[in-house]
Structure formats: structure tokens, C-alpha cells
PDB file of C-alpha atoms in Angstrom:
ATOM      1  CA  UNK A   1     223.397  21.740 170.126  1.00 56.00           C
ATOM      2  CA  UNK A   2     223.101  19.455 173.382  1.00 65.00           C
ATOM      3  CA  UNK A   3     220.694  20.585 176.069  1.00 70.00           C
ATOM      4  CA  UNK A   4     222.941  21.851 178.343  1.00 72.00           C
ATOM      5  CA  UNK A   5     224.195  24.195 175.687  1.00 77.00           C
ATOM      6  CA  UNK A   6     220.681  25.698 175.147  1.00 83.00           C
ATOM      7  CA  UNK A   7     220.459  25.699 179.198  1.00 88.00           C
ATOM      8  CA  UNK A   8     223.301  27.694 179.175  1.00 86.00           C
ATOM      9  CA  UNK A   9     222.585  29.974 176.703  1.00 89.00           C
ATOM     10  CA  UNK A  10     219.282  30.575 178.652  1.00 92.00           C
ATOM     11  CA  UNK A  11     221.540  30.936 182.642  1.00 92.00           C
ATOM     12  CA  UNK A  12     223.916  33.794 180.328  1.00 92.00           C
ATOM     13  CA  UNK A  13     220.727  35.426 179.141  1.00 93.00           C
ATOM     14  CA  UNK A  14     219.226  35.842 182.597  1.00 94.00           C
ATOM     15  CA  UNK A  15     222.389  36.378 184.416  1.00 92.00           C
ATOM     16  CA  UNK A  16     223.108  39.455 181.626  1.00 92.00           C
ATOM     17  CA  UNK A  17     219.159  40.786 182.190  1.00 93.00           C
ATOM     18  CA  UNK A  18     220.028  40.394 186.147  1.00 91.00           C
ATOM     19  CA  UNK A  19     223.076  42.813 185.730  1.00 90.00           C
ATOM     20  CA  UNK A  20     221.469  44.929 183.480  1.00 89.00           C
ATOM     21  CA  UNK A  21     218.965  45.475 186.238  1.00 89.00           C
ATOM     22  CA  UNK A  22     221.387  46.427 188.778  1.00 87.00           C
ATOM     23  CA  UNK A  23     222.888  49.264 186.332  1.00 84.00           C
ATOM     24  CA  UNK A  24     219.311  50.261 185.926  1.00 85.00           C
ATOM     25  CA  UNK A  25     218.433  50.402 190.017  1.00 83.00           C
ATOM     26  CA  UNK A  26     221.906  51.637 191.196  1.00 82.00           C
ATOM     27  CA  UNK A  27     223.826  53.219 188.413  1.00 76.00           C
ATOM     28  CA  UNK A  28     226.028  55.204 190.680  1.00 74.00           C
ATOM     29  CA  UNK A  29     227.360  51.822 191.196  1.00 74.00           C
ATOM     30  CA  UNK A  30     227.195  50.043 188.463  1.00 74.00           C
ATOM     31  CA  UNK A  31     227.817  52.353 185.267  1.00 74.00           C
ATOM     32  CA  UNK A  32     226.191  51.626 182.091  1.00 74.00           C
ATOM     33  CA  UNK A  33     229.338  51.516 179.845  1.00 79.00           C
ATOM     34  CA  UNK A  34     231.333  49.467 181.969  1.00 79.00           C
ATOM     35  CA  UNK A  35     228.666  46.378 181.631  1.00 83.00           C
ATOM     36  CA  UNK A  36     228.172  47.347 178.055  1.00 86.00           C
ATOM     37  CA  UNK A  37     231.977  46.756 177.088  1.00 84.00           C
ATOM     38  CA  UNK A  38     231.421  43.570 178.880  1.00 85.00           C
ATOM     39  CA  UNK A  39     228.336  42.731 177.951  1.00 89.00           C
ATOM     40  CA  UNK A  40     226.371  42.609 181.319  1.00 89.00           C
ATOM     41  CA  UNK A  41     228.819  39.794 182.474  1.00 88.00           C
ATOM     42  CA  UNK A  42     228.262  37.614 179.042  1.00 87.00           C
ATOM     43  CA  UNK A  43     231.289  37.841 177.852  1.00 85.00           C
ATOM     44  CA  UNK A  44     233.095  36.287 180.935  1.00 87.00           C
ATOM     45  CA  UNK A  45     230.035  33.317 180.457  1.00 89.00           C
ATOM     46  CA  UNK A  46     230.518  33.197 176.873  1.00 91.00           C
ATOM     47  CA  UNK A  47     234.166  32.148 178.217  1.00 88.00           C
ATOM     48  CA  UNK A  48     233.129  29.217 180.263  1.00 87.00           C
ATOM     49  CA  UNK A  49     230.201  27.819 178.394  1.00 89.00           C
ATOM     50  CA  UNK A  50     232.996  27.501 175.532  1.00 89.00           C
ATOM     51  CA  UNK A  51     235.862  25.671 177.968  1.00 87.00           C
ATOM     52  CA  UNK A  52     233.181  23.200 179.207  1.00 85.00           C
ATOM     53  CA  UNK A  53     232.425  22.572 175.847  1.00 85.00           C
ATOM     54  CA  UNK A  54     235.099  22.003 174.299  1.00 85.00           C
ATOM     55  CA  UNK A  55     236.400  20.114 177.441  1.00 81.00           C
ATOM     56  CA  UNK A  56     233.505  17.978 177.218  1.00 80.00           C
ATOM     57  CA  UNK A  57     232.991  17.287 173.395  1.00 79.00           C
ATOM     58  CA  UNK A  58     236.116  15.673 173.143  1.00 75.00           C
ATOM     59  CA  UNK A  59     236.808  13.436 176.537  1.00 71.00           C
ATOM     60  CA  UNK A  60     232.746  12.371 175.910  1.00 71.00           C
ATOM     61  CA  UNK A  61     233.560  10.536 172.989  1.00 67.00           C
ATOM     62  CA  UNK A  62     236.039   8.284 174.942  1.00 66.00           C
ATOM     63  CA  UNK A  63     234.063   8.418 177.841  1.00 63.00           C
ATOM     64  CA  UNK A  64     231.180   6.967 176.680  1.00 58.00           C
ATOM     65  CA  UNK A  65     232.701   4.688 173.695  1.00 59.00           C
ATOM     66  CA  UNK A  66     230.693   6.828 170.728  1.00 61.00           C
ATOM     67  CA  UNK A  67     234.159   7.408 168.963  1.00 60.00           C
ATOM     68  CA  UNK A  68     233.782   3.470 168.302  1.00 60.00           C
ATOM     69  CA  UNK A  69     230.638   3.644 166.127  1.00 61.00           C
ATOM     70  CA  UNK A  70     232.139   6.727 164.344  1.00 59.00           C
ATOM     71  CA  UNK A  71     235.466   4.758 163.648  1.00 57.00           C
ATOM     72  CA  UNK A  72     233.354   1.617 162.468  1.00 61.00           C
ATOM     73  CA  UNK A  73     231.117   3.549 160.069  1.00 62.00           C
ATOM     74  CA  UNK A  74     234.660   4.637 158.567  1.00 63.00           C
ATOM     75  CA  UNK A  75     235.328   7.586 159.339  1.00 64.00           C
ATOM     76  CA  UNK A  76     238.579   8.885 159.886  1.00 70.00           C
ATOM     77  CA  UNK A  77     240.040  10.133 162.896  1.00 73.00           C
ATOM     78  CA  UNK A  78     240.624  13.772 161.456  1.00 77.00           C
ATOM     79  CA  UNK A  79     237.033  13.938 159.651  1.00 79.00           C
ATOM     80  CA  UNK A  80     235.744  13.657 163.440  1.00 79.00           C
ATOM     81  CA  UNK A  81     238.141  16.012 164.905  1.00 85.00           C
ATOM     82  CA  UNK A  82     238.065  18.154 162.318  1.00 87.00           C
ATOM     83  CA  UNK A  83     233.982  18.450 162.302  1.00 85.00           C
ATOM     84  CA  UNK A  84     234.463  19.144 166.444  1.00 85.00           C
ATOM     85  CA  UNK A  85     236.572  22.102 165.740  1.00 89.00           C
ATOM     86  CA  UNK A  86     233.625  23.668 163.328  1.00 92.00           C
ATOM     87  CA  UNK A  87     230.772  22.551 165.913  1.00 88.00           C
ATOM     88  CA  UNK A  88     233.057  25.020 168.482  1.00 90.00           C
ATOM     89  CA  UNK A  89     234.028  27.464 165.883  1.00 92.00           C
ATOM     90  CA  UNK A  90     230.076  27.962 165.215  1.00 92.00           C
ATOM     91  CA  UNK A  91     228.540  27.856 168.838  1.00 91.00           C
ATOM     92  CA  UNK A  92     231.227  30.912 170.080  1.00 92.00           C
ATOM     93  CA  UNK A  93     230.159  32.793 167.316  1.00 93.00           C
ATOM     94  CA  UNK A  94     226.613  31.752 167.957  1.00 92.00           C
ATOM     95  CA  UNK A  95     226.955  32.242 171.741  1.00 93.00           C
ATOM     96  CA  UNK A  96     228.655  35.908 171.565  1.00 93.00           C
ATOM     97  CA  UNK A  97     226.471  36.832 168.850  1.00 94.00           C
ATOM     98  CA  UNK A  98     223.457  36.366 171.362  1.00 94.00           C
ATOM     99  CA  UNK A  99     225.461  38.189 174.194  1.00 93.00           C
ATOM    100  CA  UNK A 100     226.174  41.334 171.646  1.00 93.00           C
ATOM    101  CA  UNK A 101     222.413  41.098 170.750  1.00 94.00           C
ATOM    102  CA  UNK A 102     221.430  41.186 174.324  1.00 94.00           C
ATOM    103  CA  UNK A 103     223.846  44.122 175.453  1.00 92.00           C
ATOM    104  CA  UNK A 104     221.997  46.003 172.694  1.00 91.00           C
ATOM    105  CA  UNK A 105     218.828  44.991 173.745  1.00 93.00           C
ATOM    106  CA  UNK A 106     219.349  45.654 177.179  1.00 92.00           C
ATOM    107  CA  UNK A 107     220.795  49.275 176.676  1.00 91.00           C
ATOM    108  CA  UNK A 108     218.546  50.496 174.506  1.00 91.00           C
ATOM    109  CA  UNK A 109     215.710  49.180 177.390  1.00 90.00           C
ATOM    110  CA  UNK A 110     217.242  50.699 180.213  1.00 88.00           C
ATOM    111  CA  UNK A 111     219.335  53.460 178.639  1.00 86.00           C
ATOM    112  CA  UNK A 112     217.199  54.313 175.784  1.00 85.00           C
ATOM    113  CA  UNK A 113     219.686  57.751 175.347  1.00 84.00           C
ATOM    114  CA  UNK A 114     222.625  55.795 175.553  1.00 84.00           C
ATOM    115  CA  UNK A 115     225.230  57.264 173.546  1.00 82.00           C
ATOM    116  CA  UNK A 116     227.297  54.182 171.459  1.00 85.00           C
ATOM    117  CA  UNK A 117     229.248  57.520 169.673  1.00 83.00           C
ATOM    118  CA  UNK A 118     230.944  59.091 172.755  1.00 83.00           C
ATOM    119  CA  UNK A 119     234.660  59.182 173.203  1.00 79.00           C
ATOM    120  CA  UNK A 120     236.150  57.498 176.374  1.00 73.00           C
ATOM    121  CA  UNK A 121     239.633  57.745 176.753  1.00 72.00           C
ATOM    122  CA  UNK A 122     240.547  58.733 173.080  1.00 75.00           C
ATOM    123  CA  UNK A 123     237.916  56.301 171.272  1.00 80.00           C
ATOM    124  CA  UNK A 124     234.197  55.541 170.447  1.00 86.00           C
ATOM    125  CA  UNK A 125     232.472  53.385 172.665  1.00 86.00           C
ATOM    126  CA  UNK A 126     230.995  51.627 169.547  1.00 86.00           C
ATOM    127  CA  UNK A 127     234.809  50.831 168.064  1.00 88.00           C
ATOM    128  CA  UNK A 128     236.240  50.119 171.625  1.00 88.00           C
ATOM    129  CA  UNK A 129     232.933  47.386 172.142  1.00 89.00           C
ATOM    130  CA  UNK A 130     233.856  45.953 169.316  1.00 91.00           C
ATOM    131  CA  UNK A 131     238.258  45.520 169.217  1.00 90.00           C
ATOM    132  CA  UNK A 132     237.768  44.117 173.028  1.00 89.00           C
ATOM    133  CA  UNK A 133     235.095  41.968 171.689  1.00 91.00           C
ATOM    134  CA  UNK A 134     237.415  40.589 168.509  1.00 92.00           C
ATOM    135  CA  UNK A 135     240.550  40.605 170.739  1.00 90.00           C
ATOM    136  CA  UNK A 136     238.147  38.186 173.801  1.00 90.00           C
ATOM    137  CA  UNK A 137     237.223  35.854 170.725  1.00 92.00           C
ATOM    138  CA  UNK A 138     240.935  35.640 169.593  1.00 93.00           C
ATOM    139  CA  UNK A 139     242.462  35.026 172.429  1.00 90.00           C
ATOM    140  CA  UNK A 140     239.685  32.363 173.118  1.00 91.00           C
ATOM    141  CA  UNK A 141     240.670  30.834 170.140  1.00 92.00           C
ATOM    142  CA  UNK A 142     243.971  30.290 171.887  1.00 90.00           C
ATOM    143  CA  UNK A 143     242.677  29.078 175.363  1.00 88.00           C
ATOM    144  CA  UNK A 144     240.324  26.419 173.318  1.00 90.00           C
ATOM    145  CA  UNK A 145     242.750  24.531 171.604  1.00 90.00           C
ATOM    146  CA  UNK A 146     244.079  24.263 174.789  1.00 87.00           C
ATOM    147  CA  UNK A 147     241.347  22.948 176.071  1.00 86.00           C
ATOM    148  CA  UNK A 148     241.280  20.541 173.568  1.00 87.00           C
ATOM    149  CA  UNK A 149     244.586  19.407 173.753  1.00 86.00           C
ATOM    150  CA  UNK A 150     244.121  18.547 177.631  1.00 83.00           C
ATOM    151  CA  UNK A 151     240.910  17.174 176.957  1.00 81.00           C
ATOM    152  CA  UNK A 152     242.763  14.525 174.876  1.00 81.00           C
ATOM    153  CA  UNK A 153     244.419  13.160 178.025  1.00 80.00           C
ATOM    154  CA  UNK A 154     241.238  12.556 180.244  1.00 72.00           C
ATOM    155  CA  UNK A 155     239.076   9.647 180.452  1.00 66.00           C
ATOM    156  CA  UNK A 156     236.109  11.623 182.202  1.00 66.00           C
ATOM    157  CA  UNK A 157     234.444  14.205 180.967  1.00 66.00           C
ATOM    158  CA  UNK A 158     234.002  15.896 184.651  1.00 70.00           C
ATOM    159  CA  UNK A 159     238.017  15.335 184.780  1.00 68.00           C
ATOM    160  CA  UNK A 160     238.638  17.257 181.481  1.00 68.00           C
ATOM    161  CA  UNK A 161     236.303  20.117 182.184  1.00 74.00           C
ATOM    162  CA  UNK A 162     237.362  20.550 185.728  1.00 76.00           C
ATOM    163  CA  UNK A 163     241.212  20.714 184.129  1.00 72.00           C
ATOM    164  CA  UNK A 164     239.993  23.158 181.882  1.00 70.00           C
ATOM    165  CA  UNK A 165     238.572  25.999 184.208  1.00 75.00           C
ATOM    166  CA  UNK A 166     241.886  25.418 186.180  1.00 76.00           C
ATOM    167  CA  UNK A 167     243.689  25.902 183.467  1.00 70.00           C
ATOM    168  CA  UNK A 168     241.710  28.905 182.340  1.00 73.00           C
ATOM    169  CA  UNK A 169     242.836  31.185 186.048  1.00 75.00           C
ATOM    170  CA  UNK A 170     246.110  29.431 185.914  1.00 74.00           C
ATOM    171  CA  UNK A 171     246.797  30.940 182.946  1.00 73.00           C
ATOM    172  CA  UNK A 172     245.404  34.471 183.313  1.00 74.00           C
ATOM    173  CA  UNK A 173     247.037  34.307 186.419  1.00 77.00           C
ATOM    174  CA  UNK A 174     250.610  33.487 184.472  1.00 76.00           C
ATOM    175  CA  UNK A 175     249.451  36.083 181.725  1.00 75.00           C
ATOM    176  CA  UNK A 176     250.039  39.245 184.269  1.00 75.00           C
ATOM    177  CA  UNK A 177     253.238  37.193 185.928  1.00 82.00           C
ATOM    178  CA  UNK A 178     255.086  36.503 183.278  1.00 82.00           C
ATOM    179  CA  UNK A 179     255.256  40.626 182.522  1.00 81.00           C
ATOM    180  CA  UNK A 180     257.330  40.744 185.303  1.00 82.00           C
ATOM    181  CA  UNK A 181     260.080  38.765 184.159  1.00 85.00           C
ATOM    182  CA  UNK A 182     259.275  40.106 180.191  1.00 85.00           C
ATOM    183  CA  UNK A 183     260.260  43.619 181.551  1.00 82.00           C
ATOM    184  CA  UNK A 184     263.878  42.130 182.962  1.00 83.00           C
ATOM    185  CA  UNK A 185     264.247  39.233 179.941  1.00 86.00           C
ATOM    186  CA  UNK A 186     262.975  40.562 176.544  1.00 86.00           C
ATOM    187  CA  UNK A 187     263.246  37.289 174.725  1.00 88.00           C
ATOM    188  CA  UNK A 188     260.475  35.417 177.212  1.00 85.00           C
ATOM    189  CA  UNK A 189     257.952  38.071 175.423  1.00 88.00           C
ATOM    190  CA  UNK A 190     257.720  35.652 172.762  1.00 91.00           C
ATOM    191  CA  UNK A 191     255.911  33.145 175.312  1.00 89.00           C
ATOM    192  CA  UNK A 192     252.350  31.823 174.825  1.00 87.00           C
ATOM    193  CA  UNK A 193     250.988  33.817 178.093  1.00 85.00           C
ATOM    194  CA  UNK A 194     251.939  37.045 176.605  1.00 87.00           C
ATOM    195  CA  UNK A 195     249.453  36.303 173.665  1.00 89.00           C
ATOM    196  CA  UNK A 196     246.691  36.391 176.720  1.00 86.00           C
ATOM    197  CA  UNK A 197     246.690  39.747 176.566  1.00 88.00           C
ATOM    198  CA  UNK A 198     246.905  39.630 172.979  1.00 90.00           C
ATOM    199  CA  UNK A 199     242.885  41.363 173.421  1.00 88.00           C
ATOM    200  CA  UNK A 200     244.147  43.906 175.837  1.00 86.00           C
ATOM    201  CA  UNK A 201     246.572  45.414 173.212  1.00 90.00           C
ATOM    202  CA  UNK A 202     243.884  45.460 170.442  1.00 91.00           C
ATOM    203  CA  UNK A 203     242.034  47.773 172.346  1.00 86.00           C
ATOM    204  CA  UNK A 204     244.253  49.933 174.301  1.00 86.00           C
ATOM    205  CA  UNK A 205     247.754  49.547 171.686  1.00 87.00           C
ATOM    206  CA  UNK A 206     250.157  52.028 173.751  1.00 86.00           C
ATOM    207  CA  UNK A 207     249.303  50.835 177.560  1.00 84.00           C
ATOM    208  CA  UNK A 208     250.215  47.233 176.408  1.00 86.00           C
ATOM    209  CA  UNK A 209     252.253  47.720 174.040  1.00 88.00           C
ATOM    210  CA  UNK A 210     255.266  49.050 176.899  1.00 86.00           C
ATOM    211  CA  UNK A 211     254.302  45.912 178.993  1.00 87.00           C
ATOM    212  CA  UNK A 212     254.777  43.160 176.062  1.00 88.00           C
ATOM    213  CA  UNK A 213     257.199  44.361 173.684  1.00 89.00           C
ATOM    214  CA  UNK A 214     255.483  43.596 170.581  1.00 90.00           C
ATOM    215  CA  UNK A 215     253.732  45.252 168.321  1.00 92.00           C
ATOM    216  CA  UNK A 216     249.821  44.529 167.662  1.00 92.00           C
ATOM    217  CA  UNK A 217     250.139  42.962 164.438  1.00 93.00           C
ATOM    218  CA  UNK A 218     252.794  40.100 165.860  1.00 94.00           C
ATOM    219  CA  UNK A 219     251.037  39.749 168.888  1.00 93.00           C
ATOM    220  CA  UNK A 220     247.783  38.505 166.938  1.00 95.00           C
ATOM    221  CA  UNK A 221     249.662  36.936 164.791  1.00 96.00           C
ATOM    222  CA  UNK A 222     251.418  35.010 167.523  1.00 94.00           C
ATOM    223  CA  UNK A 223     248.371  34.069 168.924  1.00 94.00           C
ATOM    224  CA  UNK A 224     246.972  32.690 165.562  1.00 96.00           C
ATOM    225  CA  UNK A 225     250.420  30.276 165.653  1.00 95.00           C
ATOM    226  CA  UNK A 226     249.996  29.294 168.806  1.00 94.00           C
ATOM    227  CA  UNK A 227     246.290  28.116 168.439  1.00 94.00           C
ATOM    228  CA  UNK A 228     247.618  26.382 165.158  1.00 95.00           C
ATOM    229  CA  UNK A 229     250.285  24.955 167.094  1.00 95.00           C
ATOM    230  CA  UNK A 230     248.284  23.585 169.986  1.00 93.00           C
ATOM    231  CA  UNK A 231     245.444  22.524 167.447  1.00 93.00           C
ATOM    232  CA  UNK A 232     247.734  20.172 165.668  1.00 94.00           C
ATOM    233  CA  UNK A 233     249.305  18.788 169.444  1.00 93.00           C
ATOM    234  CA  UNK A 234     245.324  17.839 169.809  1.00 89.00           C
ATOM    235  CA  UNK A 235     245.024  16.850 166.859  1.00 89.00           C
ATOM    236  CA  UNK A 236     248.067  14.006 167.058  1.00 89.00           C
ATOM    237  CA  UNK A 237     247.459  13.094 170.759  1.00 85.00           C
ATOM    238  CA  UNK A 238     244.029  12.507 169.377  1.00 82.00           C
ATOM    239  CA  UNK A 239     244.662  10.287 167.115  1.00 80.00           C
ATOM    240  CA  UNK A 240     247.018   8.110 168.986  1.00 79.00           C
ATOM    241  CA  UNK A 241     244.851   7.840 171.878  1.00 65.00           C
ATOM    242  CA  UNK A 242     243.566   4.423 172.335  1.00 56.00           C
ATOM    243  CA  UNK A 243     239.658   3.869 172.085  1.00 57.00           C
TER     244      UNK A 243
END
């Protein structure tokens, strides 16, 4: 990984040991489960370190002219995109992997008692941590090949990542409009800003499930198409753009 990927790994480490101070000095305020289930704040970092880098891996390499020396050492377009979509794949795995480790850590230190086995609303803590945490990684398997797909159209690597944090509200934004109009036209439910909430329905199936019209199953596996299908937009509009 590039340094600014371990430096942000380190800023999402001390920012989740900062919040998990504040539960510990004022937990009237701040309640232990709520910044467990988000893990101190990490999973909302995990978010952007991810859009910045897949915003950046891809417009760098036109940027700064390395997708040249790949393309003259023969490789083909689709080995290199291919091997960026597995250097992503690995580092938010790697990255919420650290975050879960740390909301562990961090509980046990300032909650030793803390009890992962207690029912809120209907469900363990333990199973709810972990279907919000699945459904955040799936749907930010959408958002990414978004990302990717706009980062094919910028020259500047400050341009593409900038796009892709606008992009990011704009569309969680959308995701909570567009129920609106689901609720009065049933067919728009099959839209790709439904699927945002595609993690929201993992974890709490009946809530959702009256504000999408879909059952779980086909809203993940919408969301899986919908990566696929943005994926393979990225995929041509990267190989047609000019180096």
C-alpha cells in the first residue's frame, strides 16, 4: 500500500481511540453500543479512505503517464484493471478488518463487562454488528465501482476524488428521496439508489422492507448486478480512454 494509505489507516485508528474516549468520559452521551455498531466512527472512515482510493488509483495512472510503461511492457488493458479491482477488494477488507479489531479492542478496554450477547430490539448485538457490517461492505461494493467508473473520465486525480465524495452524499442523499416517489410508483423500486439501503434491510428486514418493496434476497442481489454492471461501464470507458 501507498503511504497515504498507511497514514490513513493510522488518522481512522486515532480518530476511533478519540471516540472511544468520549464514550468512556461521558457515556450518558455517548452510549457504548451505539459506537460499537459503528465502530467508534471507523466505519464511516473506512468509507472514505476506500472512495479516495479508488478515485485516485485509477485517474493516477493517466495523470501521471504510468499506464504507458504498463502498456509497453505488454500488458493488457484488463490485466491492469483487473489487478486494481483486487488491490481495492483486499485493502477494504484489510481496512474494516482493522476497524472490527479496534472496536473490540476498544470495548473490551473501556467496557471490560460489555455484553456482545444482549438483545436490542429483537437481536444480539454480536449478529446485528455483524449484518450492518456485511450490508456497509456490500453496498460499498456498489458505491466503488462507481467510483471507478467516474474516475475513468478525469484527468486529475484531485478532480476524480473530489467527484467521488460528491457523489458519495449525492447519492445517500437520493437513496432516502427516491422512497418518496417508490411509495407512489412501485416500478422505480428497481432503481440503483434503492440498493443504498440495500445494508439497512440486512439488518433491520421488516422496517425496510415496507419502504423498498423488495425482499432481502433481491435487494442484495440487485446490488451485486449493479456493481457488475457499473464494473464493466469502467471497465470499457477504461479501455477506450486515450493515454
Amino acid at each position: 500500500m501507498k503511504k497515504g494509505t498507511w497514514l490513513a489507516v493510522l488518522f481512522m485508528v486515532v480518530v476511533q481511540i478519540g471516540f472511544a474516549v468520549l464514550s468512556w468520559r461521558y457515556p450518558k452521551f455517548f452510549g457504548t453500543s451505539m459506537f460499537v455498531m459503528n465502530n467508534y466512527i471507523g466505519g464511516a472512515l473506512v468509507d472514505f479512505i476506500m472512495i479516495a482510493s479508488a478515485a485516485s488509483m485509477i485517474a493516477m495512472e493517466f495523470q501521471y503517464g504510468t499506464i504507458k510503461q504498463l502498456l509497453y511492457r505488454k500488458y493488457y488493458r484488463s490485466q491492469v484493471f483487473v489487478s486494481k479491482l483486487l488491490v481495492l477488494l483486499l485493502q477494504m477488507i484489510g481496512l474494516q478488518v482493522v476497524a472490527s479489531a479496534m472496536t473490540g479492542i476498544l470495548t473490551f478496554i473501556i467496557k471490560p463487562k460489555f455484553d456482545w450477547t444482549q438483545v436490542v430490539d429483537h437481536m444480539p448485538i454480536w449478529r446485528d454488528y455483524l449484518l450492518t457490517t456485511g450490508g456497509s461492505l456490500l453496498v460499498m461494493l456498489m458505491l466503488l465501482s462507481l467510483v471507478i467508473l467516474m474516475a475513468t473520465w478525469f484527468k486529475t486525480n484531485a478532480a476524480a476524488i473530489a467527484c467521488g465524495f460528491i457523489g458519495y452524499f449525492v447519492t445517500a442523499v437520493a437513496a432516502q428521496i427516491i422512497i418518496m416517489f417508490v411509495q407512489r410508483w412501485h416500478w422505480l423500486k428497481w432503481n440503483p439508489f434503492t440498493m443504498l439501503l440495500t445494508g439497512n434491510q440486512i439488518a433491520d428486514p421488516k422496517t425496510y422492507h415496507a419502504l423498498t418493496l423488495l425482499d432481502t434476497p433481491v435487494m442484495i442481489a440487485c446490488t451485486l448486478g449493479y456493481t457488475a454492471l457499473f464494473t464493466l461501464i469502467a471497465y470499457l470507458s477504461f479501455r477506450r480512454r486515450a493515454v
